[in-house]
Short mmCIF file of C-alpha atoms in Angstrom, two decimals:
data_model
loop_
_atom_site.label_atom_id
_atom_site.label_comp_id
_atom_site.label_asym_id
_atom_site.label_seq_id
_atom_site.Cartn_x
_atom_site.Cartn_y
_atom_site.Cartn_z
CA MET A 1 -17.37 -13.41 -46.99
CA ALA A 2 -13.85 -13.82 -48.65
CA SER A 3 -15.44 -13.77 -52.28
CA SER A 4 -17.54 -10.65 -51.27
CA VAL A 5 -14.33 -9.00 -50.19
CA VAL A 6 -12.54 -9.87 -53.34
CA LEU A 7 -15.33 -8.81 -55.66
CA THR A 8 -15.82 -5.44 -53.87
CA THR A 9 -12.14 -4.81 -54.27
CA VAL A 10 -12.09 -5.96 -57.95
CA PHE A 11 -15.03 -3.75 -58.92
CA SER A 12 -13.64 -0.55 -57.00
CA THR A 13 -10.14 -1.14 -58.45
CA VAL A 14 -10.53 -2.36 -62.15
CA PRO A 15 -12.04 0.61 -64.29
CA SER A 16 -13.45 -1.83 -66.83
CA LEU A 17 -15.52 -3.52 -64.39
CA ARG A 18 -16.71 -0.87 -62.25
CA PRO A 19 -20.47 -0.39 -62.60
CA SER A 20 -21.38 2.67 -64.62
CA SER A 21 -22.57 5.77 -62.91
CA HIS A 22 -24.57 6.66 -65.87
CA HIS A 23 -28.00 5.12 -66.85
CA HIS A 24 -28.31 4.29 -70.53
CA PRO A 25 -31.77 3.84 -71.45
CA THR A 26 -32.82 1.26 -73.89
CA PRO A 27 -33.12 2.65 -77.46
CA SER A 28 -36.76 2.95 -78.77
CA LEU A 29 -37.62 1.83 -82.11
CA SER A 30 -39.29 4.92 -82.79
CA TYR A 31 -35.68 6.60 -82.85
CA PRO A 32 -34.14 6.62 -86.27
CA LEU A 33 -31.26 4.07 -86.66
CA LYS A 34 -27.82 5.52 -86.84
CA ARG A 35 -25.06 4.34 -89.08
CA HIS A 36 -22.23 2.67 -87.13
CA ARG A 37 -18.83 1.95 -87.95
CA PHE A 38 -18.22 -1.58 -89.00
CA THR A 39 -15.75 -3.59 -86.84
CA PRO A 40 -14.26 -6.65 -88.35
CA PRO A 41 -15.36 -9.75 -86.52
CA LEU A 42 -11.71 -10.87 -85.97
CA GLN A 43 -10.54 -7.53 -84.81
CA HIS A 44 -13.53 -7.29 -82.35
CA SER A 45 -12.97 -10.61 -81.02
CA PHE A 46 -9.27 -9.83 -80.42
CA ASN A 47 -10.04 -6.66 -78.59
CA LEU A 48 -12.69 -8.43 -76.38
CA SER A 49 -10.43 -11.42 -75.53
CA THR A 50 -7.41 -8.98 -74.65
CA LYS A 51 -9.50 -6.90 -72.36
CA TYR A 52 -11.16 -10.22 -70.92
CA ASN A 53 -7.70 -11.84 -70.28
CA TRP A 54 -6.23 -8.64 -68.71
CA SER A 55 -9.37 -8.29 -66.16
CA ARG A 56 -9.04 -11.94 -65.34
CA LYS A 57 -5.37 -11.73 -64.60
CA LYS A 58 -6.11 -8.53 -62.44
CA LEU A 59 -8.89 -10.46 -60.73
CA SER A 60 -6.55 -13.29 -60.04
CA ASN A 61 -3.74 -11.03 -58.42
CA LEU A 62 -6.16 -9.24 -56.32
CA SER A 63 -7.76 -12.35 -55.06
CA SER A 64 -4.15 -13.60 -54.23
CA THR A 65 -3.60 -10.43 -52.40
CA VAL A 66 -6.54 -10.60 -50.30
CA ARG A 67 -6.18 -14.26 -49.36
CA ALA A 68 -2.59 -13.60 -48.41
CA SER A 69 -3.61 -10.71 -46.26
CA THR A 70 -6.27 -12.75 -44.75
CA ALA A 71 -3.86 -15.55 -44.12
CA GLY A 72 -1.40 -13.33 -42.52
CA ALA A 73 -4.05 -11.92 -40.14
CA SER A 74 -4.83 -15.45 -38.99
CA VAL A 75 -1.14 -16.03 -38.37
CA ASN A 76 -0.37 -12.73 -36.52
CA PRO A 77 -3.58 -11.75 -34.91
CA ALA A 78 -3.80 -8.36 -33.31
CA PRO A 79 -2.78 -8.21 -29.69
CA ALA A 80 -5.67 -8.42 -27.05
CA PRO A 81 -6.04 -5.28 -25.08
CA ALA A 82 -4.26 -5.29 -21.82
CA TRP A 83 -6.36 -6.20 -18.85
CA GLN A 84 -7.47 -2.99 -16.98
CA GLY A 85 -9.28 -4.61 -13.98
CA ALA A 86 -8.03 -5.92 -10.46
CA ALA A 87 -4.80 -7.68 -10.02
CA ILE A 88 -6.07 -11.29 -9.48
CA LYS A 89 -3.72 -12.80 -6.88
CA PRO A 90 -3.81 -9.78 -4.51
CA LEU A 91 -7.56 -9.61 -4.73
CA LEU A 92 -7.89 -13.21 -3.90
CA ALA A 93 -5.65 -12.87 -0.85
CA SER A 94 -7.69 -9.95 0.25
CA ILE A 95 -10.92 -11.79 -0.21
CA ALA A 96 -9.53 -14.98 1.56
CA THR A 97 -8.51 -12.98 4.39
CA GLY A 98 -12.03 -11.75 5.00
CA VAL A 99 -13.85 -14.73 4.25
CA ILE A 100 -11.58 -16.90 6.79
CA LEU A 101 -12.19 -14.35 9.50
CA TRP A 102 -15.88 -13.98 8.63
CA LEU A 103 -16.45 -17.79 8.98
CA ALA A 104 -14.09 -18.20 12.06
CA PRO A 105 -16.15 -18.72 15.44
CA VAL A 106 -17.02 -15.19 17.11
CA PRO A 107 -15.06 -15.04 20.51
CA SER A 108 -17.13 -14.83 23.66
CA GLY A 109 -17.73 -11.20 24.45
CA VAL A 110 -17.58 -9.96 20.89
CA SER A 111 -20.82 -8.93 18.80
CA LYS A 112 -21.39 -10.46 15.52
CA ASN A 113 -21.47 -7.05 13.87
CA ALA A 114 -18.08 -6.20 15.30
CA TRP A 115 -16.41 -9.54 14.29
CA GLN A 116 -17.81 -9.19 10.81
CA LEU A 117 -16.57 -5.62 10.64
CA LEU A 118 -13.13 -6.67 11.68
CA ALA A 119 -13.06 -9.26 8.99
CA ILE A 120 -14.08 -6.68 6.34
CA PHE A 121 -11.45 -4.38 8.01
CA LEU A 122 -8.60 -6.68 7.92
CA ALA A 123 -9.39 -7.58 4.19
CA THR A 124 -9.22 -3.92 3.24
CA ILE A 125 -5.98 -3.63 5.01
CA VAL A 126 -4.67 -6.61 3.10
CA GLY A 127 -6.10 -5.07 -0.25
CA ILE A 128 -4.43 -1.73 0.73
CA ILE A 129 -1.02 -3.49 1.23
CA THR A 130 -1.22 -5.86 -1.71
CA GLN A 131 -3.12 -3.22 -4.20
CA PRO A 132 -5.09 -5.31 -6.45
CA LEU A 133 -6.79 -1.80 -7.26
CA PRO A 134 -5.56 1.76 -6.36
CA LEU A 135 -6.19 2.55 -2.51
CA GLY A 136 -9.19 4.45 -3.01
CA ALA A 137 -10.88 1.81 -4.99
CA VAL A 138 -9.88 -0.83 -2.40
CA ALA A 139 -11.21 1.32 0.24
CA LEU A 140 -14.46 1.88 -1.59
CA LEU A 141 -14.99 -1.88 -2.10
CA GLY A 142 -14.52 -2.35 1.59
CA LEU A 143 -17.21 0.21 2.45
CA GLY A 144 -19.51 -1.24 -0.11
CA ILE A 145 -19.21 -4.61 1.21
CA SER A 146 -19.95 -3.36 4.77
CA VAL A 147 -23.17 -1.79 3.66
CA LEU A 148 -24.26 -4.76 1.40
CA THR A 149 -23.81 -7.14 4.36
CA LYS A 150 -25.76 -4.73 6.69
CA THR A 151 -22.59 -4.61 8.90
CA LEU A 152 -22.65 -0.95 8.63
CA THR A 153 -25.47 1.37 7.54
CA PHE A 154 -24.67 3.79 4.61
CA ALA A 155 -24.45 6.67 7.08
CA ALA A 156 -21.90 4.89 9.22
CA ALA A 157 -19.99 3.63 6.41
CA PHE A 158 -19.30 6.87 4.87
CA SER A 159 -19.20 8.89 8.19
CA GLY A 160 -15.41 9.21 7.86
CA PHE A 161 -16.02 11.86 5.16
CA GLY A 162 -17.50 14.07 7.83
CA ASP A 163 -14.14 13.76 9.78
CA PRO A 164 -12.03 16.91 9.33
CA ILE A 165 -8.68 15.16 9.18
CA PRO A 166 -9.08 13.63 5.64
CA TRP A 167 -10.18 16.94 4.31
CA LEU A 168 -7.40 18.93 5.90
CA ILE A 169 -4.87 16.46 3.96
CA CYS A 170 -6.88 16.90 0.99
CA PHE A 171 -6.48 20.69 1.23
CA ALA A 172 -2.80 20.37 1.74
CA PHE A 173 -2.35 18.92 -1.59
CA PHE A 174 -4.22 21.91 -3.14
CA PHE A 175 -1.88 24.29 -1.22
CA ALA A 176 1.27 22.21 -2.49
CA LYS A 177 -0.07 22.98 -5.98
CA GLY A 178 -0.18 26.60 -5.59
CA PHE A 179 3.11 26.49 -3.94
CA ILE A 180 4.82 24.90 -6.97
CA LYS A 181 2.57 26.47 -9.68
CA THR A 182 3.58 30.00 -8.67
CA GLY A 183 7.29 29.33 -8.30
CA LEU A 184 7.31 30.28 -4.53
CA GLY A 185 8.12 26.67 -3.89
CA ASN A 186 11.13 26.69 -6.25
CA ARG A 187 12.19 29.92 -4.67
CA ILE A 188 12.16 28.79 -1.11
CA ALA A 189 13.76 25.54 -2.24
CA TYR A 190 16.53 27.27 -3.93
CA GLN A 191 17.30 29.35 -0.61
CA PHE A 192 17.42 26.08 1.35
CA VAL A 193 19.99 24.65 -1.12
CA SER A 194 21.96 27.75 -1.07
CA LEU A 195 22.28 27.30 2.42
CA PHE A 196 22.45 23.52 3.20
CA GLY A 197 22.46 21.92 -0.27
CA SER A 198 26.13 20.92 -0.36
CA SER A 199 24.81 17.55 1.05
CA SER A 200 21.70 15.77 1.12
CA LEU A 201 21.98 15.02 4.70
CA GLY A 202 22.35 18.67 5.60
CA LEU A 203 19.27 19.46 3.55
CA GLY A 204 17.32 16.71 5.44
CA TYR A 205 18.49 17.88 8.85
CA SER A 206 17.46 21.48 8.02
CA LEU A 207 13.93 20.32 7.31
CA VAL A 208 13.74 18.07 10.38
CA PHE A 209 14.65 20.75 12.74
CA SER A 210 12.70 23.48 11.13
CA GLU A 211 9.56 21.13 11.52
CA ALA A 212 10.63 20.41 15.04
CA LEU A 213 10.76 24.35 15.91
CA LEU A 214 7.14 24.70 14.43
CA ALA A 215 5.69 21.85 16.19
CA PRO A 216 5.00 23.48 19.68
CA ALA A 217 3.28 26.40 17.68
CA ILE A 218 1.13 24.50 15.26
CA PRO A 219 -0.90 21.46 17.12
CA SER A 220 -1.85 19.85 13.94
CA VAL A 221 0.74 17.64 12.34
CA SER A 222 -1.29 17.31 9.40
CA ALA A 223 -1.30 21.14 8.87
CA ARG A 224 2.49 21.23 9.51
CA ALA A 225 3.17 18.19 7.08
CA GLY A 226 0.70 19.11 4.39
CA GLY A 227 0.64 23.09 4.55
CA ILE A 228 4.26 23.76 5.00
CA PHE A 229 6.61 20.77 4.44
CA LEU A 230 5.11 18.71 1.71
CA PRO A 231 5.32 21.62 -0.70
CA LEU A 232 8.76 22.20 0.41
CA VAL A 233 9.88 18.71 0.03
CA LYS A 234 8.32 18.33 -3.42
CA SER A 235 9.97 21.77 -4.67
CA LEU A 236 13.40 20.49 -3.19
CA CYS A 237 13.04 17.26 -4.97
CA THR A 238 12.08 18.80 -8.22
CA ALA A 239 14.85 21.12 -8.05
CA CYS A 240 17.36 18.34 -7.54
CA GLY A 241 15.87 16.26 -10.49
CA SER A 242 13.79 13.73 -8.33
CA ASN A 243 10.46 13.23 -9.36
CA PRO A 244 7.84 10.27 -8.76
CA GLY A 245 6.97 8.11 -11.52
CA ASP A 246 9.87 8.68 -13.74
CA GLY A 247 12.77 6.38 -12.21
CA THR A 248 14.44 9.33 -10.21
CA GLU A 249 12.56 8.74 -6.97
CA ARG A 250 15.66 7.37 -5.12
CA ARG A 251 17.83 10.27 -6.16
CA LEU A 252 16.38 12.36 -3.27
CA GLY A 253 12.63 12.22 -2.82
CA ALA A 254 12.38 8.78 -1.57
CA TRP A 255 14.76 9.32 1.44
CA LEU A 256 13.79 13.03 2.07
CA SER A 257 9.87 12.15 2.10
CA LEU A 258 10.36 9.33 4.43
CA THR A 259 12.80 11.08 6.79
CA CYS A 260 10.45 14.01 7.02
CA PHE A 261 7.57 11.83 7.94
CA GLN A 262 9.25 9.48 10.43
CA THR A 263 10.70 12.79 12.28
CA SER A 264 7.23 14.49 12.24
CA VAL A 265 5.80 11.81 14.69
CA ILE A 266 9.11 12.47 16.94
CA SER A 267 8.30 16.37 16.92
CA SER A 268 4.86 15.69 17.75
CA ALA A 269 5.78 13.52 20.60
CA MET A 270 8.13 16.18 22.18
CA PHE A 271 5.46 18.75 23.04
CA LEU A 272 1.90 18.74 24.52
CA THR A 273 0.98 20.88 21.73
CA GLY A 274 2.61 18.94 19.05
CA MET A 275 -0.33 16.93 17.96
CA ALA A 276 -4.02 17.68 18.36
CA ALA A 277 -4.61 14.47 20.46
CA ASN A 278 -1.92 15.14 23.04
CA PRO A 279 -4.14 17.22 25.11
CA LEU A 280 -6.65 14.14 25.20
CA CYS A 281 -3.72 12.24 26.88
CA ALA A 282 -3.53 14.83 29.56
CA ASN A 283 -7.11 14.80 30.10
CA LEU A 284 -7.58 11.12 30.38
CA THR A 285 -4.44 10.97 32.83
CA GLN A 286 -6.44 13.57 34.82
CA SER A 287 -9.46 11.65 35.02
CA SER A 288 -7.67 8.19 35.67
CA ILE A 289 -5.02 8.93 38.23
CA ASN A 290 -5.95 12.59 39.25
CA GLN A 291 -2.59 14.07 38.03
CA THR A 292 -1.96 16.85 35.64
CA ILE A 293 0.60 16.77 32.82
CA GLY A 294 1.74 20.40 32.22
CA TRP A 295 3.30 21.73 29.07
CA LEU A 296 6.64 21.95 30.66
CA ASP A 297 6.39 18.36 32.39
CA TRP A 298 5.94 16.94 28.98
CA ALA A 299 8.60 18.92 27.25
CA LYS A 300 11.22 18.24 30.04
CA ALA A 301 10.71 14.50 29.87
CA ALA A 302 10.72 14.40 25.94
CA ILE A 303 13.52 16.64 25.27
CA VAL A 304 16.51 14.23 25.47
CA PRO A 305 14.97 11.01 23.76
CA GLY A 306 13.49 13.48 21.30
CA LEU A 307 16.48 15.27 20.21
CA VAL A 308 18.50 12.00 20.02
CA SER A 309 15.64 10.43 17.76
CA LEU A 310 15.79 13.59 15.47
CA VAL A 311 19.53 13.22 15.01
CA LEU A 312 19.58 9.31 14.79
CA VAL A 313 16.52 8.36 12.66
CA PRO A 314 17.54 10.67 9.46
CA LEU A 315 21.06 9.12 9.76
CA ILE A 316 19.90 5.57 10.17
CA LEU A 317 17.60 6.22 7.01
CA TYR A 318 20.39 7.64 5.12
CA ILE A 319 22.50 4.51 5.72
CA ILE A 320 19.75 1.95 5.16
CA TYR A 321 17.63 3.92 2.44
CA PRO A 322 20.27 6.33 0.94
CA PRO A 323 19.58 8.95 -1.62
CA THR A 324 21.79 8.48 -4.87
CA LEU A 325 22.33 12.09 -4.70
CA LYS A 326 24.54 12.45 -1.61
CA SER A 327 26.70 15.47 -2.17
CA SER A 328 26.71 18.32 -4.73
CA PRO A 329 29.40 20.92 -3.71
CA ASP A 330 28.28 23.17 -6.68
CA ALA A 331 24.58 23.05 -5.67
CA PRO A 332 24.64 26.21 -3.55
CA LYS A 333 26.29 28.19 -6.27
CA LEU A 334 23.97 27.01 -8.87
CA ALA A 335 20.87 27.55 -6.53
CA ARG A 336 22.06 31.33 -6.06
CA GLN A 337 22.29 31.66 -9.76
CA LYS A 338 18.73 30.20 -10.08
CA LEU A 339 17.38 32.77 -7.49
CA GLN A 340 19.14 35.46 -9.44
CA SER A 341 17.49 34.41 -12.68
CA MET A 342 14.11 34.18 -11.33
CA GLY A 343 14.21 37.91 -10.30
CA PRO A 344 11.64 39.67 -8.02
CA MET A 345 8.51 37.79 -6.72
CA SER A 346 5.58 37.61 -9.02
CA SER A 347 2.13 38.85 -7.88
CA ASN A 348 0.93 35.27 -7.48
CA GLU A 349 3.93 34.42 -5.33
CA LYS A 350 3.13 37.38 -3.13
CA ILE A 351 -0.52 36.30 -2.85
CA MET A 352 0.47 32.63 -2.19
CA THR A 353 3.10 33.87 0.48
CA ALA A 354 0.31 35.98 2.24
CA THR A 355 -2.12 33.21 2.21
CA LEU A 356 0.46 30.90 3.75
CA LEU A 357 1.32 33.38 6.45
CA LEU A 358 -2.46 33.82 7.04
CA THR A 359 -3.26 30.05 7.33
CA VAL A 360 -0.17 29.26 9.47
CA GLY A 361 -0.94 32.16 11.69
CA LEU A 362 -4.53 30.95 12.19
CA TRP A 363 -3.03 27.38 12.99
CA VAL A 364 -0.94 29.00 15.70
CA PHE A 365 -3.55 31.27 17.22
CA GLY A 366 -6.59 29.08 16.34
CA GLY A 367 -7.15 28.09 19.90
CA VAL A 368 -7.44 31.87 21.07
CA LEU A 369 -9.52 32.67 17.99
CA ASN A 370 -11.71 29.59 18.24
CA ILE A 371 -10.77 28.52 14.44
CA ASP A 372 -9.91 24.97 13.92
CA ALA A 373 -7.18 23.74 11.42
CA VAL A 374 -9.52 22.54 8.76
CA THR A 375 -11.33 25.95 8.82
CA ALA A 376 -8.20 27.91 8.50
CA ALA A 377 -7.25 25.66 5.56
CA ILE A 378 -10.57 26.25 3.70
CA LEU A 379 -10.12 30.03 4.31
CA GLY A 380 -6.64 29.97 2.81
CA LEU A 381 -7.91 27.87 -0.16
CA ALA A 382 -10.79 30.17 -0.74
CA VAL A 383 -8.35 33.11 -1.17
CA LEU A 384 -6.15 30.98 -3.63
CA LEU A 385 -9.34 30.19 -5.74
CA VAL A 386 -10.80 33.60 -5.75
CA SER A 387 -7.48 35.18 -6.60
CA GLY A 388 -6.92 32.67 -9.43
CA VAL A 389 -3.47 31.31 -7.96
CA VAL A 390 -4.97 28.02 -8.01
CA THR A 391 -8.20 27.03 -10.12
CA TRP A 392 -10.85 24.53 -9.29
CA LYS A 393 -9.98 22.54 -12.22
CA GLU A 394 -6.46 22.11 -11.27
CA CYS A 395 -7.88 21.04 -7.67
CA LEU A 396 -10.00 18.48 -9.57
CA GLY A 397 -7.12 17.28 -11.46
CA GLU A 398 -5.16 16.40 -8.23
CA GLY A 399 -6.01 12.78 -8.25
CA VAL A 400 -3.82 11.71 -5.30
CA ALA A 401 -5.48 14.23 -3.07
CA TRP A 402 -8.99 12.80 -3.78
CA ASP A 403 -7.69 9.20 -3.64
CA THR A 404 -6.19 9.86 -0.14
CA LEU A 405 -9.39 11.61 1.08
CA THR A 406 -11.37 8.39 -0.05
CA TRP A 407 -9.10 5.68 1.59
CA PHE A 408 -8.34 7.59 4.80
CA ALA A 409 -11.90 8.50 5.35
CA ALA A 410 -12.90 4.92 4.64
CA LEU A 411 -10.40 3.58 7.35
CA ILE A 412 -11.34 6.34 9.68
CA ALA A 413 -15.00 5.20 9.71
CA MET A 414 -14.26 1.43 9.89
CA ALA A 415 -11.87 2.08 12.88
CA ALA A 416 -14.25 4.04 14.77
CA TYR A 417 -17.05 1.40 14.24
CA LEU A 418 -14.86 -1.23 15.44
CA ASN A 419 -14.65 1.02 18.67
CA LYS A 420 -18.31 1.84 18.89
CA TYR A 421 -19.11 -2.19 18.39
CA GLY A 422 -17.02 -2.74 21.55
CA LEU A 423 -14.25 -4.68 19.79
CA ILE A 424 -11.42 -2.50 21.25
CA ALA A 425 -12.94 -2.65 24.59
CA TRP A 426 -12.97 -6.56 24.61
CA PHE A 427 -9.34 -6.39 23.26
CA SER A 428 -8.18 -4.15 26.03
CA GLN A 429 -9.67 -6.32 28.57
CA THR A 430 -8.42 -9.56 27.21
CA VAL A 431 -4.84 -7.98 27.28
CA VAL A 432 -5.38 -6.80 30.75
CA LYS A 433 -6.43 -10.16 32.00
CA PHE A 434 -3.57 -12.01 30.23
CA VAL A 435 -0.71 -9.60 31.46
CA GLY A 436 -1.85 -9.38 34.86
CA GLY A 437 -2.05 -13.11 35.18
CA LEU A 438 1.46 -13.87 34.24
CA GLY A 439 2.87 -12.79 37.74
CA LEU A 440 5.79 -10.59 36.33
CA SER A 441 7.53 -7.59 37.88
CA TRP A 442 5.90 -4.14 37.09
CA GLN A 443 8.84 -3.35 34.70
CA LEU A 444 8.28 -6.45 32.48
CA SER A 445 4.40 -6.14 32.79
CA PHE A 446 4.59 -2.61 31.66
CA GLY A 447 6.93 -3.42 28.80
CA ILE A 448 4.53 -5.92 27.46
CA LEU A 449 1.59 -3.46 27.87
CA VAL A 450 3.53 -1.02 25.88
CA LEU A 451 4.39 -3.17 23.07
CA LEU A 452 0.67 -4.16 22.72
CA TYR A 453 -0.45 -0.72 23.05
CA PHE A 454 2.01 0.38 20.49
CA TYR A 455 1.64 -2.20 17.72
CA SER A 456 -2.34 -2.39 17.90
CA HIS A 457 -2.08 0.90 16.23
CA TYR A 458 -2.20 -1.17 13.06
CA PHE A 459 -5.83 -1.26 13.62
CA PHE A 460 -6.27 2.43 13.88
CA ALA A 461 -6.44 5.29 11.32
CA SER A 462 -6.06 8.05 13.95
CA GLY A 463 -4.22 8.71 16.95
CA ALA A 464 -7.10 10.25 18.84
CA ALA A 465 -9.35 7.15 18.10
CA HIS A 466 -6.61 4.76 19.55
CA ILE A 467 -5.99 7.04 22.67
CA GLY A 468 -9.72 7.35 23.24
CA ALA A 469 -10.18 3.61 23.01
CA MET A 470 -7.30 2.14 25.03
CA PHE A 471 -5.33 4.91 26.90
CA THR A 472 -7.41 4.60 30.24
CA ALA A 473 -7.63 0.89 30.27
CA PHE A 474 -3.91 0.25 29.72
CA LEU A 475 -3.07 3.08 32.20
CA SER A 476 -5.29 1.52 34.81
CA VAL A 477 -3.70 -1.99 34.19
CA ALA A 478 -0.31 -0.60 34.38
CA THR A 479 -0.98 1.16 37.70
CA ALA A 480 -2.71 -1.90 39.18
CA LEU A 481 0.44 -3.85 38.30
CA GLY A 482 2.79 -1.43 40.16
CA THR A 483 3.97 0.94 37.49
CA PRO A 484 4.37 4.50 38.94
CA PRO A 485 1.24 6.28 37.75
CA PHE A 486 2.70 9.52 36.24
CA PHE A 487 5.47 7.47 34.81
CA GLY A 488 3.11 5.24 32.74
CA ALA A 489 0.83 8.03 31.58
CA MET A 490 3.88 9.92 30.23
CA VAL A 491 5.32 6.87 28.50
CA LEU A 492 1.86 5.98 26.97
CA SER A 493 1.55 9.79 26.01
CA PHE A 494 4.75 9.72 23.94
CA LEU A 495 4.07 6.27 22.37
CA SER A 496 0.72 7.59 21.28
CA ASN A 497 2.70 9.86 18.81
CA LEU A 498 5.54 7.61 17.91
CA MET A 499 3.17 4.56 16.91
CA GLY A 500 1.97 6.99 13.93
CA GLY A 501 5.01 6.06 12.01
CA LEU A 502 3.91 2.44 11.49
CA THR A 503 1.63 2.78 8.37
CA HIS A 504 0.62 5.15 5.85
CA TYR A 505 -2.53 5.96 7.56
CA GLY A 506 -1.73 5.91 11.37
CA ILE A 507 -1.16 9.63 11.89
CA GLY A 508 -2.22 12.89 9.94
CA SER A 509 1.22 13.34 8.31
CA ALA A 510 1.28 9.74 7.10
CA PRO A 511 -1.03 10.23 3.96
CA VAL A 512 0.48 13.71 3.22
CA PHE A 513 3.96 12.35 2.67
CA TYR A 514 3.01 9.08 1.29
CA GLY A 515 0.75 10.72 -1.12
CA ALA A 516 3.91 12.33 -2.62
CA ASN A 517 4.50 8.93 -4.32
CA TYR A 518 8.27 8.58 -3.74
CA VAL A 519 8.12 5.38 -1.57
CA PRO A 520 6.43 2.11 -2.42
CA LEU A 521 3.74 0.89 0.05
CA ALA A 522 5.67 -2.20 1.16
CA GLN A 523 8.84 -0.23 1.74
CA TRP A 524 6.95 2.49 3.73
CA TRP A 525 5.61 -0.22 6.11
CA GLY A 526 8.99 -2.12 6.41
CA TYR A 527 10.79 1.07 7.28
CA GLY A 528 7.92 2.05 9.63
CA LEU A 529 8.30 -1.21 11.47
CA LEU A 530 12.30 -0.88 11.65
CA ILE A 531 12.02 2.79 12.70
CA SER A 532 9.46 2.01 15.40
CA ILE A 533 11.97 -0.48 16.86
CA VAL A 534 14.63 2.21 16.99
CA ASN A 535 12.24 4.69 18.57
CA ILE A 536 11.14 2.41 21.24
CA LEU A 537 14.73 1.56 22.09
CA ILE A 538 15.62 5.22 22.52
CA TRP A 539 12.57 6.36 24.20
CA LEU A 540 12.37 3.30 26.70
CA GLY A 541 16.13 2.84 26.87
CA LEU A 542 17.99 6.32 27.03
CA GLY A 543 14.50 7.87 27.79
CA GLY A 544 14.11 5.57 30.89
CA VAL A 545 17.55 6.60 32.16
CA TRP A 546 16.66 10.21 31.51
CA TRP A 547 13.28 10.00 33.36
CA LYS A 548 14.97 8.28 36.40
CA ALA A 549 17.46 11.18 36.57
CA ILE A 550 14.61 13.76 36.65
CA GLY A 551 12.54 11.76 39.23
CA LEU A 552 9.81 10.58 37.07
CA TRP A 553 10.10 6.94 38.39
#
């Protein structure tokens, strides 16, 4: 092969050795012979040998060059392409989790399908935490294994895609796209900066209390987070030079997105209409203990611990997870200059504003008009698409939106079927027997029940699913152990919101703010656990004193 390369190179390089492109026919004898000039033998021999020696030298040089390049290639081979597949160690950790649980003995009272689904669910959760692949891919593998092993049917495995919450979150990202693309996001962000932007902490508090004011009017935390505050957060961070993926996340975006998320679960807990699943708590309370939780009852009990949490949680995060941009005295002045340079609102900004007002209006008055949150979001998105403010191609390019839709829908489906297969009921009964057999005072027994109820939310991708599966059982046990029934119902109702801050899938606002990609997953879970302890101390400590003062127990 090497000789072939050499010869090809030589013949293509040396003119005297290159094959002629013309065909010279052999002379026929019938043609008359032509007289040729006589060349002396010595001179002819000299010319031939000179040409021969020159060609041989050229051939030798070219051969050496080719051999050298071949030798060099063998010494310094081209780098192999980088591995594009799964990270092996995290993948093995996920598989090992599932296999160990799958092969473990099935507890009495648990069906085989329920136990196998639990193994797949926990393996998927480990995969989502360690991320051997992107989150959507991990979740899709989990669904695929559940179908392959006949643990779930295809329709059951993909039933989460029929749930409105993942779609509402997906649409929220499209709204954010239009918010930023039109410049409306920047305009509002500069308005906020001009008023509160001299410090990052002031900016954060302005968003926190704005969201709390909207909470009683907009009963969908997903809608509040995704349709209103995610676009604001992204615009503010961009205006302050903090963007995901370029090393500037900690400048402002990481702290602000985590703060807005953690306080969204607090504002949801403060009002009966703060989260879509809160009325379910009231309904289950009515059916269990025959007592009604009114809007004012809820708000009065939650107002003190809620306000304290809204003040302390941003401050605690500011201390332990601080933004690098803490103060900027010139920011308000610069923001006003930016606003002046932007000039009047463009037509697209006006369409975006009108669409946002329409959608928020439908979220506020949807109960009266019989229009749910996701229907209102679809209507708003339709206006943006028809007007060209956002194009479908841009929607398809929002990879985070589709990835979030995939993994969130997958977890919702798995969690729902864990409940349908009876695993959650078995878990509740086991807890009830265990706590009831300890012989403790009702205060200590209720404390244990509260912690088990709260931290079992790691197994749920929906507050409504958790409430529907465990609220009645835990309230019944707490009442049987001596806990004042109405007090127990109120505390479980508040915690049904606060527990959403544990993970990036536990409540509707979690995938929205996590999807902004400012905070790594491990830190998201770590700070979620830490803030959960802070909230429990505030709500059960200070809250307990307040509830005693108002006669709740």
